[in-house]
Each structure stands twice: as structure tokens, then as C-alpha cells.
Amino acid sequence: MTNSDQFDTRFNLLLTAIEQISQQIEQLRQRTDSNARAIEALTDTVNEFKRVRVAWPKAIALNCIL
């Protein structure tokens, strides 16, 4: 195997590694986006529960007054 062949082989291995890393970065980005959407949905749910929890005692108090 000549030096040129060795260079080509190593260069191709490097390109393959770079492509694999690029794909892994894209997968990580997609998971990060998915996690961010899930966190946002959970935050919205928690905020809704907080609103309901605050609203119930007020509604009960108003019914007692009426």
C-alpha cells in the first residue's frame, strides 16, 4: 500500500467519522427540541393546575356568601 493509498484510506475514515458525528448532533438536536416541547407542555399543565387550585377556594367562598 502506497502512502497515497494510506492517505486516501485515512481521509475516508475521517470523512465517515465526521458524517457520523454530524448525524449524532442532529439526533441530539431533535431530542433536545422534543424535550423542550415536553417541558413547555408540563409547565402549562402545572400553571393551569395552579390557576384551578386558586380559583376553587374563591368559588367555594362565593357560594357560601350567596
Tab-separated table of C-alpha atoms in Angstrom:
chain	number	residue	atom	x	y	z
A	1	MET	CA	0.000	0.000	0.000
A	2	THR	CA	1.446	3.346	-1.020
A	3	ASN	CA	1.461	6.498	1.042
A	4	SER	CA	-1.234	7.885	-1.228
A	5	ASP	CA	-3.434	4.840	-0.610
A	6	GLN	CA	-2.916	5.141	3.137
A	7	PHE	CA	-3.804	8.824	2.985
A	8	ASP	CA	-6.974	8.068	0.989
A	9	THR	CA	-7.989	5.364	3.466
A	10	ARG	CA	-7.429	7.602	6.473
A	11	PHE	CA	-9.149	10.513	4.792
A	12	ASN	CA	-12.197	8.348	4.020
A	13	LEU	CA	-12.269	7.123	7.628
A	14	LEU	CA	-12.139	10.734	8.790
A	15	LEU	CA	-14.992	11.712	6.474
A	16	THR	CA	-17.048	8.772	7.739
A	17	ALA	CA	-16.400	9.778	11.349
A	18	ILE	CA	-17.375	13.387	10.620
A	19	GLU	CA	-20.618	12.229	8.979
A	20	GLN	CA	-21.464	10.017	11.949
A	21	ILE	CA	-20.791	12.861	14.377
A	22	SER	CA	-22.953	15.164	12.274
A	23	GLN	CA	-25.814	12.648	12.381
A	24	GLN	CA	-25.452	12.250	16.139
A	25	ILE	CA	-25.554	16.022	16.594
A	26	GLU	CA	-28.761	16.180	14.540
A	27	GLN	CA	-30.329	13.404	16.625
A	28	LEU	CA	-29.348	15.225	19.803
A	29	ARG	CA	-30.882	18.452	18.467
A	30	GLN	CA	-34.130	16.638	17.721
A	31	ARG	CA	-34.243	15.102	21.202
A	32	THR	CA	-33.475	18.487	22.746
A	33	ASP	CA	-36.316	20.091	20.784
A	34	SER	CA	-38.661	17.296	21.820
A	35	ASN	CA	-37.660	17.649	25.465
A	36	ALA	CA	-38.163	21.412	25.305
A	37	ARG	CA	-41.695	20.923	23.943
A	38	ALA	CA	-42.454	18.396	26.679
A	39	ILE	CA	-41.158	20.757	29.371
A	40	GLU	CA	-43.257	23.582	27.951
A	41	ALA	CA	-46.373	21.387	27.968
A	42	LEU	CA	-45.730	20.305	31.555
A	43	THR	CA	-45.192	23.910	32.600
A	44	ASP	CA	-48.508	24.867	31.002
A	45	THR	CA	-50.224	21.997	32.835
A	46	VAL	CA	-48.719	22.997	36.183
A	47	ASN	CA	-49.748	26.615	35.647
A	48	GLU	CA	-53.293	25.506	34.818
A	49	PHE	CA	-53.437	23.400	37.995
A	50	LYS	CA	-52.230	26.410	39.976
A	51	ARG	CA	-54.977	28.588	38.466
A	52	VAL	CA	-57.617	25.972	39.261
A	53	ARG	CA	-56.307	25.495	42.791
A	54	VAL	CA	-56.544	29.242	43.429
A	55	ALA	CA	-59.945	29.545	41.756
A	56	TRP	CA	-61.670	26.753	43.735
A	57	PRO	CA	-61.428	28.322	47.209
A	58	LYS	CA	-62.674	31.617	45.778
A	59	ALA	CA	-65.613	29.867	44.116
A	60	ILE	CA	-66.442	27.996	47.310
A	61	ALA	CA	-66.257	31.210	49.337
A	62	LEU	CA	-68.551	32.991	46.888
A	63	ASN	CA	-71.093	30.159	47.078
A	64	CYS	CA	-71.043	30.310	50.879
A	65	ILE	CA	-71.716	34.042	50.773
A	66	LEU	CA	-74.574	33.671	48.298
